[in-house]
Amino acid sequence: MALVYYKLIGLVDCIAMVMHFLHASQERETLPCMEEPMTTVDFITALFCQVDEQMRAMPKHPDAGLWPSEVVTLGLLHALKGVGNRAFSRWLTRDSRALFPRLPARTRLFRLFRTHQAWPQAFLAAPTVLDVIDTYGMELIHPIREGRSPQQIGRTGLSNHRWMVGGTWCLLFNQWGLVVAWACAPANVAEHTLQWLIRQCEERMMVLSDTAFHAVEGDPTHLKLYQRGEWQDCLLVETVLSMLTVVCHFTKVIHRVWTYFHARLAFTMAACNVLVQWHGFQSYASGFVPLSMADFSL
């Protein structure tokens, strides 16, 4: 029995050694600042410090229980967590109540997000010479439930070549993958009706978009339409949308009131900009500049 035991130990050691070399051969290069993972408490503390640095000039209302920096930090955590209101409230109360001792009740907290949804606009990025615009479909209810409620805010539309009932999210990115501006509309709204978002930055940059943004009445002078695969810069859009889908789970949300849905979008945009440049834009040895939010997934 002892011989069999030692043989098994030796076999396990050999397997572990082989797996180590296989993993080492497939290991991707990492940035030095991303080697040490943070705990959830450390991350929330560091996130609050970044938000407070940006919003230090905003005063606190005398009757408010939370500082503006706390409200925005909680909104960013909700956007990053990517779950429903009740699930987020349970997680926050269970795991992080000590960090927010004056945390209000769930309904009061989300009313604060709705009331102060303009605050995350401070985290939007500045436009660059070459920007990209695209849309993103978000499902609010299952198509089979369409029309059951007179208060339904989602509309029927196409997203990624499939039908859905929800809204359309229009995003304007700069050349670093940061969100410059955004807008939302029901899913049945044509994309070219959102050209007003492009015209806000007219004569300041060139905007790339697919042919869906073309309007018969005429396009902005700085709008450049491209065909599929023509501009590699447009792959940046797919990277950012993939992060929002995988990390923030933003393909499906469960909001039933448009103002709360709009607030969720505002905080999601701010969270994306803050986390993408958390460590700064550092490149690999090959010169590639990565965009990632996976290390901050809650």
PDB file of C-alpha atoms in Angstrom:
ATOM      1  CA  MET A   1       0.000   0.000   0.000  1.00  0.00           C
ATOM      2  CA  ALA A   2       2.853   2.384   0.791  1.00  0.00           C
ATOM      3  CA  LEU A   3       4.398   1.725  -2.626  1.00  0.00           C
ATOM      4  CA  VAL A   4       1.119   2.462  -4.371  1.00  0.00           C
ATOM      5  CA  TYR A   5       0.742   5.644  -2.295  1.00  0.00           C
ATOM      6  CA  TYR A   6       4.190   6.920  -3.262  1.00  0.00           C
ATOM      7  CA  LYS A   7       3.569   6.047  -6.913  1.00  0.00           C
ATOM      8  CA  LEU A   8       0.348   8.083  -6.843  1.00  0.00           C
ATOM      9  CA  ILE A   9       2.169  11.016  -5.239  1.00  0.00           C
ATOM     10  CA  GLY A  10       4.822  10.848  -7.942  1.00  0.00           C
ATOM     11  CA  LEU A  11       2.198  10.705 -10.677  1.00  0.00           C
ATOM     12  CA  VAL A  12       0.406  13.750  -9.258  1.00  0.00           C
ATOM     13  CA  ASP A  13       3.699  15.659  -9.115  1.00  0.00           C
ATOM     14  CA  CYS A  14       4.436  14.809 -12.738  1.00  0.00           C
ATOM     15  CA  ILE A  15       0.985  15.918 -13.856  1.00  0.00           C
ATOM     16  CA  ALA A  16       1.349  19.166 -11.923  1.00  0.00           C
ATOM     17  CA  MET A  17       4.738  19.806 -13.517  1.00  0.00           C
ATOM     18  CA  VAL A  18       3.406  19.167 -17.021  1.00  0.00           C
ATOM     19  CA  MET A  19       0.414  21.440 -16.428  1.00  0.00           C
ATOM     20  CA  HIS A  20       2.736  24.148 -15.131  1.00  0.00           C
ATOM     21  CA  PHE A  21       4.816  24.103 -18.317  1.00  0.00           C
ATOM     22  CA  LEU A  22       1.717  24.005 -20.516  1.00  0.00           C
ATOM     23  CA  HIS A  23       0.289  26.991 -18.694  1.00  0.00           C
ATOM     24  CA  ALA A  24       3.577  28.856 -18.897  1.00  0.00           C
ATOM     25  CA  SER A  25       3.750  28.308 -22.655  1.00  0.00           C
ATOM     26  CA  GLN A  26       0.266  29.773 -23.123  1.00  0.00           C
ATOM     27  CA  GLU A  27       0.607  32.614 -20.611  1.00  0.00           C
ATOM     28  CA  ARG A  28      -0.080  36.086 -21.964  1.00  0.00           C
ATOM     29  CA  GLU A  29       2.053  39.041 -21.066  1.00  0.00           C
ATOM     30  CA  THR A  30       0.587  41.199 -18.311  1.00  0.00           C
ATOM     31  CA  LEU A  31       1.160  44.708 -17.177  1.00  0.00           C
ATOM     32  CA  PRO A  32       3.240  45.077 -13.996  1.00  0.00           C
ATOM     33  CA  CYS A  33       0.489  47.082 -12.250  1.00  0.00           C
ATOM     34  CA  MET A  34      -2.115  44.338 -12.889  1.00  0.00           C
ATOM     35  CA  GLU A  35      -0.251  41.409 -11.333  1.00  0.00           C
ATOM     36  CA  GLU A  36      -1.594  41.895  -7.783  1.00  0.00           C
ATOM     37  CA  PRO A  37      -5.387  41.550  -7.563  1.00  0.00           C
ATOM     38  CA  MET A  38      -7.306  43.759  -5.132  1.00  0.00           C
ATOM     39  CA  THR A  39      -9.887  42.634  -2.653  1.00  0.00           C
ATOM     40  CA  THR A  40     -13.422  43.976  -2.992  1.00  0.00           C
ATOM     41  CA  VAL A  41     -12.965  46.301  -0.013  1.00  0.00           C
ATOM     42  CA  ASP A  42      -9.716  47.678  -1.418  1.00  0.00           C
ATOM     43  CA  PHE A  43     -11.324  48.211  -4.797  1.00  0.00           C
ATOM     44  CA  ILE A  44     -14.362  50.048  -3.413  1.00  0.00           C
ATOM     45  CA  THR A  45     -12.077  52.237  -1.292  1.00  0.00           C
ATOM     46  CA  ALA A  46      -9.853  53.086  -4.251  1.00  0.00           C
ATOM     47  CA  LEU A  47     -12.897  53.729  -6.450  1.00  0.00           C
ATOM     48  CA  PHE A  48     -14.322  56.145  -3.885  1.00  0.00           C
ATOM     49  CA  CYS A  49     -10.987  57.983  -3.726  1.00  0.00           C
ATOM     50  CA  GLN A  50     -10.988  58.458  -7.504  1.00  0.00           C
ATOM     51  CA  VAL A  51     -14.582  59.657  -7.532  1.00  0.00           C
ATOM     52  CA  ASP A  52     -14.024  61.995  -4.590  1.00  0.00           C
ATOM     53  CA  GLU A  53     -10.996  63.510  -6.314  1.00  0.00           C
ATOM     54  CA  GLN A  54     -13.193  64.348  -9.303  1.00  0.00           C
ATOM     55  CA  MET A  55     -16.144  65.651  -7.266  1.00  0.00           C
ATOM     56  CA  ARG A  56     -14.433  67.336  -4.333  1.00  0.00           C
ATOM     57  CA  ALA A  57     -15.849  70.750  -5.296  1.00  0.00           C
ATOM     58  CA  MET A  58     -19.467  69.552  -5.124  1.00  0.00           C
ATOM     59  CA  PRO A  59     -21.019  70.426  -1.750  1.00  0.00           C
ATOM     60  CA  LYS A  60     -23.176  68.146   0.352  1.00  0.00           C
ATOM     61  CA  HIS A  61     -26.792  69.095   0.958  1.00  0.00           C
ATOM     62  CA  PRO A  62     -27.413  69.775   4.672  1.00  0.00           C
ATOM     63  CA  ASP A  63     -30.234  67.226   4.806  1.00  0.00           C
ATOM     64  CA  ALA A  64     -28.466  64.547   2.733  1.00  0.00           C
ATOM     65  CA  GLY A  65     -27.197  61.408   4.399  1.00  0.00           C
ATOM     66  CA  LEU A  66     -24.623  60.616   1.711  1.00  0.00           C
ATOM     67  CA  TRP A  67     -21.967  62.801   0.151  1.00  0.00           C
ATOM     68  CA  PRO A  68     -22.131  63.223  -3.652  1.00  0.00           C
ATOM     69  CA  SER A  69     -18.987  61.096  -3.974  1.00  0.00           C
ATOM     70  CA  GLU A  70     -20.701  58.274  -2.091  1.00  0.00           C
ATOM     71  CA  VAL A  71     -23.789  58.428  -4.302  1.00  0.00           C
ATOM     72  CA  VAL A  72     -21.706  58.274  -7.483  1.00  0.00           C
ATOM     73  CA  THR A  73     -19.532  55.465  -6.092  1.00  0.00           C
ATOM     74  CA  LEU A  74     -22.629  53.417  -5.280  1.00  0.00           C
ATOM     75  CA  GLY A  75     -24.027  54.106  -8.747  1.00  0.00           C
ATOM     76  CA  LEU A  76     -20.799  52.921 -10.364  1.00  0.00           C
ATOM     77  CA  LEU A  77     -20.849  49.766  -8.246  1.00  0.00           C
ATOM     78  CA  HIS A  78     -24.433  49.071  -9.325  1.00  0.00           C
ATOM     79  CA  ALA A  79     -23.473  49.480 -12.971  1.00  0.00           C
ATOM     80  CA  LEU A  80     -20.426  47.248 -12.530  1.00  0.00           C
ATOM     81  CA  LYS A  81     -22.256  44.570 -10.559  1.00  0.00           C
ATOM     82  CA  GLY A  82     -24.729  44.236 -13.415  1.00  0.00           C
ATOM     83  CA  VAL A  83     -27.627  42.722 -11.456  1.00  0.00           C
ATOM     84  CA  GLY A  84     -31.129  43.826 -10.512  1.00  0.00           C
ATOM     85  CA  ASN A  85     -31.933  46.418  -7.884  1.00  0.00           C
ATOM     86  CA  ARG A  86     -32.886  43.947  -5.166  1.00  0.00           C
ATOM     87  CA  ALA A  87     -29.884  41.700  -5.763  1.00  0.00           C
ATOM     88  CA  PHE A  88     -27.516  44.667  -5.686  1.00  0.00           C
ATOM     89  CA  SER A  89     -29.077  45.964  -2.461  1.00  0.00           C
ATOM     90  CA  ARG A  90     -28.689  42.562  -0.794  1.00  0.00           C
ATOM     91  CA  TRP A  91     -25.058  42.280  -1.885  1.00  0.00           C
ATOM     92  CA  LEU A  92     -24.227  45.812  -0.776  1.00  0.00           C
ATOM     93  CA  THR A  93     -25.910  45.463   2.607  1.00  0.00           C
ATOM     94  CA  ARG A  94     -24.350  42.079   3.301  1.00  0.00           C
ATOM     95  CA  ASP A  95     -20.769  42.692   2.193  1.00  0.00           C
ATOM     96  CA  SER A  96     -20.114  46.445   2.209  1.00  0.00           C
ATOM     97  CA  ARG A  97     -22.401  48.033   4.785  1.00  0.00           C
ATOM     98  CA  ALA A  98     -19.390  48.979   6.936  1.00  0.00           C
ATOM     99  CA  LEU A  99     -18.027  51.126   4.093  1.00  0.00           C
ATOM    100  CA  PHE A 100     -21.305  53.077   3.816  1.00  0.00           C
ATOM    101  CA  PRO A 101     -22.680  53.350   7.372  1.00  0.00           C
ATOM    102  CA  ARG A 102     -25.402  55.831   6.327  1.00  0.00           C
ATOM    103  CA  LEU A 103     -26.633  53.700   3.445  1.00  0.00           C
ATOM    104  CA  PRO A 104     -30.332  54.456   2.827  1.00  0.00           C
ATOM    105  CA  ALA A 105     -33.056  51.943   2.085  1.00  0.00           C
ATOM    106  CA  ARG A 106     -33.118  50.313  -1.337  1.00  0.00           C
ATOM    107  CA  THR A 107     -35.881  52.427  -2.855  1.00  0.00           C
ATOM    108  CA  ARG A 108     -34.377  55.646  -1.490  1.00  0.00           C
ATOM    109  CA  LEU A 109     -30.961  54.722  -2.884  1.00  0.00           C
ATOM    110  CA  PHE A 110     -32.247  54.210  -6.423  1.00  0.00           C
ATOM    111  CA  ARG A 111     -34.241  57.416  -6.250  1.00  0.00           C
ATOM    112  CA  LEU A 112     -30.936  59.135  -5.497  1.00  0.00           C
ATOM    113  CA  PHE A 113     -29.451  57.559  -8.640  1.00  0.00           C
ATOM    114  CA  ARG A 114     -32.397  58.833 -10.675  1.00  0.00           C
ATOM    115  CA  THR A 115     -32.295  62.333  -9.185  1.00  0.00           C
ATOM    116  CA  HIS A 116     -28.538  62.802  -9.572  1.00  0.00           C
ATOM    117  CA  GLN A 117     -27.983  61.040 -12.892  1.00  0.00           C
ATOM    118  CA  ALA A 118     -26.287  64.187 -14.236  1.00  0.00           C
ATOM    119  CA  TRP A 119     -23.358  63.783 -11.851  1.00  0.00           C
ATOM    120  CA  PRO A 120     -21.668  60.937 -13.821  1.00  0.00           C
ATOM    121  CA  GLN A 121     -21.393  63.280 -16.827  1.00  0.00           C
ATOM    122  CA  ALA A 122     -18.242  64.641 -15.182  1.00  0.00           C
ATOM    123  CA  PHE A 123     -16.481  61.372 -16.039  1.00  0.00           C
ATOM    124  CA  LEU A 124     -17.076  61.546 -19.802  1.00  0.00           C
ATOM    125  CA  ALA A 125     -13.955  61.918 -21.915  1.00  0.00           C
ATOM    126  CA  ALA A 126     -12.928  64.674 -24.284  1.00  0.00           C
ATOM    127  CA  PRO A 127     -13.237  64.075 -28.056  1.00  0.00           C
ATOM    128  CA  THR A 128     -10.193  63.345 -30.184  1.00  0.00           C
ATOM    129  CA  VAL A 129      -9.445  63.883 -33.852  1.00  0.00           C
ATOM    130  CA  LEU A 130     -10.810  60.461 -34.882  1.00  0.00           C
ATOM    131  CA  ASP A 131     -13.869  59.105 -33.066  1.00  0.00           C
ATOM    132  CA  VAL A 132     -16.259  56.186 -33.612  1.00  0.00           C
ATOM    133  CA  ILE A 133     -20.022  55.981 -33.095  1.00  0.00           C
ATOM    134  CA  ASP A 134     -22.176  52.865 -32.841  1.00  0.00           C
ATOM    135  CA  THR A 135     -25.352  51.566 -31.242  1.00  0.00           C
ATOM    136  CA  TYR A 136     -25.978  48.827 -28.699  1.00  0.00           C
ATOM    137  CA  GLY A 137     -29.255  47.000 -28.139  1.00  0.00           C
ATOM    138  CA  MET A 138     -30.519  46.297 -24.619  1.00  0.00           C
ATOM    139  CA  GLU A 139     -33.372  43.913 -23.922  1.00  0.00           C
ATOM    140  CA  LEU A 140     -35.816  45.051 -21.244  1.00  0.00           C
ATOM    141  CA  ILE A 141     -38.387  42.251 -21.429  1.00  0.00           C
ATOM    142  CA  HIS A 142     -38.754  38.953 -23.251  1.00  0.00           C
ATOM    143  CA  PRO A 143     -40.503  39.400 -26.630  1.00  0.00           C
ATOM    144  CA  ILE A 144     -43.296  37.033 -25.598  1.00  0.00           C
ATOM    145  CA  ARG A 145     -44.276  39.486 -22.824  1.00  0.00           C
ATOM    146  CA  GLU A 146     -44.594  42.462 -25.161  1.00  0.00           C
ATOM    147  CA  GLY A 147     -47.802  44.427 -24.747  1.00  0.00           C
ATOM    148  CA  ARG A 148     -48.870  42.872 -21.455  1.00  0.00           C
ATOM    149  CA  SER A 149     -48.362  46.089 -19.500  1.00  0.00           C
ATOM    150  CA  PRO A 150     -49.566  49.569 -20.531  1.00  0.00           C
ATOM    151  CA  GLN A 151     -46.478  50.997 -18.808  1.00  0.00           C
ATOM    152  CA  GLN A 152     -44.027  49.116 -21.043  1.00  0.00           C
ATOM    153  CA  ILE A 153     -41.045  51.324 -21.990  1.00  0.00           C
ATOM    154  CA  GLY A 154     -39.308  48.953 -24.401  1.00  0.00           C
ATOM    155  CA  ARG A 155     -40.136  48.734 -28.092  1.00  0.00           C
ATOM    156  CA  THR A 156     -39.602  46.042 -30.699  1.00  0.00           C
ATOM    157  CA  GLY A 157     -36.416  46.361 -32.723  1.00  0.00           C
ATOM    158  CA  LEU A 158     -33.455  44.506 -34.184  1.00  0.00           C
ATOM    159  CA  SER A 159     -30.162  43.955 -32.367  1.00  0.00           C
ATOM    160  CA  ASN A 160     -27.407  41.726 -33.751  1.00  0.00           C
ATOM    161  CA  HIS A 161     -29.811  40.397 -36.390  1.00  0.00           C
ATOM    162  CA  ARG A 162     -32.426  39.235 -33.880  1.00  0.00           C
ATOM    163  CA  TRP A 163     -35.661  40.693 -32.578  1.00  0.00           C
ATOM    164  CA  MET A 164     -35.828  42.107 -29.082  1.00  0.00           C
ATOM    165  CA  VAL A 165     -38.000  44.409 -26.970  1.00  0.00           C
ATOM    166  CA  GLY A 166     -35.963  47.137 -25.336  1.00  0.00           C
ATOM    167  CA  GLY A 167     -33.920  50.221 -26.087  1.00  0.00           C
ATOM    168  CA  THR A 168     -31.069  51.408 -28.283  1.00  0.00           C
ATOM    169  CA  TRP A 169     -27.945  52.856 -26.744  1.00  0.00           C
ATOM    170  CA  CYS A 170     -25.863  55.160 -28.970  1.00  0.00           C
ATOM    171  CA  LEU A 171     -22.209  55.594 -27.957  1.00  0.00           C
ATOM    172  CA  LEU A 172     -19.578  58.008 -29.225  1.00  0.00           C
ATOM    173  CA  PHE A 173     -16.018  56.844 -28.466  1.00  0.00           C
ATOM    174  CA  ASN A 174     -12.718  58.662 -28.846  1.00  0.00           C
ATOM    175  CA  GLN A 175      -9.600  57.005 -30.205  1.00  0.00           C
ATOM    176  CA  TRP A 176      -8.679  55.575 -26.766  1.00  0.00           C
ATOM    177  CA  GLY A 177     -11.970  53.748 -26.314  1.00  0.00           C
ATOM    178  CA  LEU A 178     -13.392  56.254 -23.813  1.00  0.00           C
ATOM    179  CA  VAL A 179     -16.992  57.410 -24.035  1.00  0.00           C
ATOM    180  CA  VAL A 180     -17.345  61.031 -25.177  1.00  0.00           C
ATOM    181  CA  ALA A 181     -21.147  61.252 -25.394  1.00  0.00           C
ATOM    182  CA  TRP A 182     -24.136  58.929 -25.449  1.00  0.00           C
ATOM    183  CA  ALA A 183     -27.866  58.866 -26.016  1.00  0.00           C
ATOM    184  CA  CYS A 184     -30.671  56.334 -25.719  1.00  0.00           C
ATOM    185  CA  ALA A 185     -33.968  55.759 -27.477  1.00  0.00           C
ATOM    186  CA  PRO A 186     -36.533  52.973 -27.901  1.00  0.00           C
ATOM    187  CA  ALA A 187     -35.369  50.058 -30.024  1.00  0.00           C
ATOM    188  CA  ASN A 188     -37.692  50.940 -32.920  1.00  0.00           C
ATOM    189  CA  VAL A 189     -35.955  54.289 -33.528  1.00  0.00           C
ATOM    190  CA  ALA A 190     -33.782  54.474 -36.644  1.00  0.00           C
ATOM    191  CA  GLU A 191     -30.093  55.057 -36.008  1.00  0.00           C
ATOM    192  CA  HIS A 192     -29.812  58.052 -38.336  1.00  0.00           C
ATOM    193  CA  THR A 193     -32.215  59.982 -36.088  1.00  0.00           C
ATOM    194  CA  LEU A 194     -29.413  60.049 -33.506  1.00  0.00           C
ATOM    195  CA  GLN A 195     -27.181  62.152 -35.723  1.00  0.00           C
ATOM    196  CA  TRP A 196     -27.717  65.084 -33.358  1.00  0.00           C
ATOM    197  CA  LEU A 197     -25.152  63.393 -31.107  1.00  0.00           C
ATOM    198  CA  ILE A 198     -22.579  63.692 -33.906  1.00  0.00           C
ATOM    199  CA  ARG A 199     -23.462  67.287 -34.725  1.00  0.00           C
ATOM    200  CA  GLN A 200     -22.591  68.373 -31.198  1.00  0.00           C
ATOM    201  CA  CYS A 201     -18.902  67.959 -32.032  1.00  0.00           C
ATOM    202  CA  GLU A 202     -19.015  69.228 -35.599  1.00  0.00           C
ATOM    203  CA  GLU A 203     -15.805  70.796 -36.975  1.00  0.00           C
ATOM    204  CA  ARG A 204     -13.840  69.375 -34.039  1.00  0.00           C
ATOM    205  CA  MET A 205     -13.231  65.798 -35.180  1.00  0.00           C
ATOM    206  CA  MET A 206     -14.027  63.107 -37.735  1.00  0.00           C
ATOM    207  CA  VAL A 207     -16.558  60.466 -36.725  1.00  0.00           C
ATOM    208  CA  LEU A 208     -16.570  56.956 -38.190  1.00  0.00           C
ATOM    209  CA  SER A 209     -19.821  55.010 -38.380  1.00  0.00           C
ATOM    210  CA  ASP A 210     -21.451  52.231 -40.333  1.00  0.00           C
ATOM    211  CA  THR A 211     -23.987  52.884 -43.077  1.00  0.00           C
ATOM    212  CA  ALA A 212     -26.923  52.674 -40.630  1.00  0.00           C
ATOM    213  CA  PHE A 213     -26.248  56.281 -39.612  1.00  0.00           C
ATOM    214  CA  HIS A 214     -26.686  57.528 -43.176  1.00  0.00           C
ATOM    215  CA  ALA A 215     -29.705  59.816 -43.642  1.00  0.00           C
ATOM    216  CA  VAL A 216     -31.378  60.605 -46.949  1.00  0.00           C
ATOM    217  CA  GLU A 217     -31.746  64.237 -45.914  1.00  0.00           C
ATOM    218  CA  GLY A 218     -27.983  64.562 -45.584  1.00  0.00           C
ATOM    219  CA  ASP A 219     -25.152  63.682 -43.205  1.00  0.00           C
ATOM    220  CA  PRO A 220     -22.895  65.891 -41.076  1.00  0.00           C
ATOM    221  CA  THR A 221     -19.787  67.016 -42.910  1.00  0.00           C
ATOM    222  CA  HIS A 222     -17.460  65.293 -40.437  1.00  0.00           C
ATOM    223  CA  LEU A 223     -19.268  61.916 -40.592  1.00  0.00           C
ATOM    224  CA  LYS A 224     -17.319  59.206 -42.432  1.00  0.00           C
ATOM    225  CA  LEU A 225     -19.292  56.090 -43.388  1.00  0.00           C
ATOM    226  CA  TYR A 226     -17.416  52.813 -43.717  1.00  0.00           C
ATOM    227  CA  GLN A 227     -18.168  49.322 -44.953  1.00  0.00           C
ATOM    228  CA  ARG A 228     -17.655  46.192 -42.890  1.00  0.00           C
ATOM    229  CA  GLY A 229     -13.917  45.506 -42.381  1.00  0.00           C
ATOM    230  CA  GLU A 230     -12.798  48.775 -43.974  1.00  0.00           C
ATOM    231  CA  TRP A 231     -11.516  50.574 -40.839  1.00  0.00           C
ATOM    232  CA  GLN A 232      -9.651  48.593 -38.190  1.00  0.00           C
ATOM    233  CA  ASP A 233     -10.251  51.433 -35.718  1.00  0.00           C
ATOM    234  CA  CYS A 234     -13.876  50.365 -35.543  1.00  0.00           C
ATOM    235  CA  LEU A 235     -12.842  47.124 -33.827  1.00  0.00           C
ATOM    236  CA  LEU A 236     -12.394  49.316 -30.756  1.00  0.00           C
ATOM    237  CA  VAL A 237     -16.180  49.533 -30.523  1.00  0.00           C
ATOM    238  CA  GLU A 238     -16.485  45.753 -30.369  1.00  0.00           C
ATOM    239  CA  THR A 239     -13.934  45.631 -27.543  1.00  0.00           C
ATOM    240  CA  VAL A 240     -15.795  48.166 -25.412  1.00  0.00           C
ATOM    241  CA  LEU A 241     -19.211  46.608 -26.070  1.00  0.00           C
ATOM    242  CA  SER A 242     -17.810  43.192 -25.223  1.00  0.00           C
ATOM    243  CA  MET A 243     -16.567  44.493 -21.870  1.00  0.00           C
ATOM    244  CA  LEU A 244     -19.977  45.964 -21.093  1.00  0.00           C
ATOM    245  CA  THR A 245     -21.668  42.683 -22.011  1.00  0.00           C
ATOM    246  CA  VAL A 246     -19.349  40.319 -20.119  1.00  0.00           C
ATOM    247  CA  VAL A 247     -18.492  42.419 -17.064  1.00  0.00           C
ATOM    248  CA  CYS A 248     -21.569  44.627 -16.599  1.00  0.00           C
ATOM    249  CA  HIS A 249     -24.094  42.134 -18.063  1.00  0.00           C
ATOM    250  CA  PHE A 250     -25.744  45.009 -19.859  1.00  0.00           C
ATOM    251  CA  THR A 251     -27.375  43.084 -22.685  1.00  0.00           C
ATOM    252  CA  LYS A 252     -30.417  42.563 -20.457  1.00  0.00           C
ATOM    253  CA  VAL A 253     -31.678  44.912 -17.739  1.00  0.00           C
ATOM    254  CA  ILE A 254     -34.960  44.878 -15.853  1.00  0.00           C
ATOM    255  CA  HIS A 255     -35.865  48.544 -15.456  1.00  0.00           C
ATOM    256  CA  ARG A 256     -39.539  49.421 -15.903  1.00  0.00           C
ATOM    257  CA  VAL A 257     -39.318  53.245 -15.734  1.00  0.00           C
ATOM    258  CA  TRP A 258     -37.450  55.210 -18.384  1.00  0.00           C
ATOM    259  CA  THR A 259     -35.831  57.680 -15.957  1.00  0.00           C
ATOM    260  CA  TYR A 260     -34.303  54.852 -13.921  1.00  0.00           C
ATOM    261  CA  PHE A 261     -33.134  53.187 -17.124  1.00  0.00           C
ATOM    262  CA  HIS A 262     -31.510  56.454 -18.230  1.00  0.00           C
ATOM    263  CA  ALA A 263     -29.772  56.772 -14.855  1.00  0.00           C
ATOM    264  CA  ARG A 264     -28.395  53.243 -15.175  1.00  0.00           C
ATOM    265  CA  LEU A 265     -26.893  54.179 -18.536  1.00  0.00           C
ATOM    266  CA  ALA A 266     -25.284  57.323 -17.119  1.00  0.00           C
ATOM    267  CA  PHE A 267     -23.541  55.449 -14.317  1.00  0.00           C
ATOM    268  CA  THR A 268     -22.494  52.638 -16.655  1.00  0.00           C
ATOM    269  CA  MET A 269     -20.769  55.119 -18.951  1.00  0.00           C
ATOM    270  CA  ALA A 270     -18.913  56.669 -16.043  1.00  0.00           C
ATOM    271  CA  ALA A 271     -17.883  53.240 -14.735  1.00  0.00           C
ATOM    272  CA  CYS A 272     -16.546  52.249 -18.145  1.00  0.00           C
ATOM    273  CA  ASN A 273     -14.384  55.373 -18.447  1.00  0.00           C
ATOM    274  CA  VAL A 274     -13.057  55.144 -14.886  1.00  0.00           C
ATOM    275  CA  LEU A 275     -12.137  51.456 -15.008  1.00  0.00           C
ATOM    276  CA  VAL A 276     -10.663  51.350 -18.522  1.00  0.00           C
ATOM    277  CA  GLN A 277      -8.039  53.929 -17.553  1.00  0.00           C
ATOM    278  CA  TRP A 278      -7.628  52.708 -13.967  1.00  0.00           C
ATOM    279  CA  HIS A 279      -3.936  51.865 -14.492  1.00  0.00           C
ATOM    280  CA  GLY A 280      -3.382  54.396 -17.241  1.00  0.00           C
ATOM    281  CA  PHE A 281      -2.884  53.547 -20.898  1.00  0.00           C
ATOM    282  CA  GLN A 282       0.133  51.273 -20.638  1.00  0.00           C
ATOM    283  CA  SER A 283       1.229  49.173 -23.580  1.00  0.00           C
ATOM    284  CA  TYR A 284       2.708  45.717 -23.857  1.00  0.00           C
ATOM    285  CA  ALA A 285       6.210  45.201 -25.188  1.00  0.00           C
ATOM    286  CA  SER A 286       4.655  44.663 -28.621  1.00  0.00           C
ATOM    287  CA  GLY A 287       3.113  48.160 -28.492  1.00  0.00           C
ATOM    288  CA  PHE A 288      -0.489  46.965 -28.097  1.00  0.00           C
ATOM    289  CA  VAL A 289      -2.554  49.061 -25.639  1.00  0.00           C
ATOM    290  CA  PRO A 290      -5.070  46.770 -23.885  1.00  0.00           C
ATOM    291  CA  LEU A 291      -8.554  47.768 -22.772  1.00  0.00           C
ATOM    292  CA  SER A 292      -9.912  45.633 -19.965  1.00  0.00           C
ATOM    293  CA  MET A 293     -12.385  45.724 -17.091  1.00  0.00           C
ATOM    294  CA  ALA A 294     -12.254  42.027 -16.234  1.00  0.00           C
ATOM    295  CA  ASP A 295     -10.115  42.538 -13.111  1.00  0.00           C
ATOM    296  CA  PHE A 296     -12.907  44.638 -11.578  1.00  0.00           C
ATOM    297  CA  SER A 297     -15.759  42.216 -12.166  1.00  0.00           C
ATOM    298  CA  LEU A 298     -17.881  41.854  -9.031  1.00  0.00           C
TER     299      LEU A 298
END
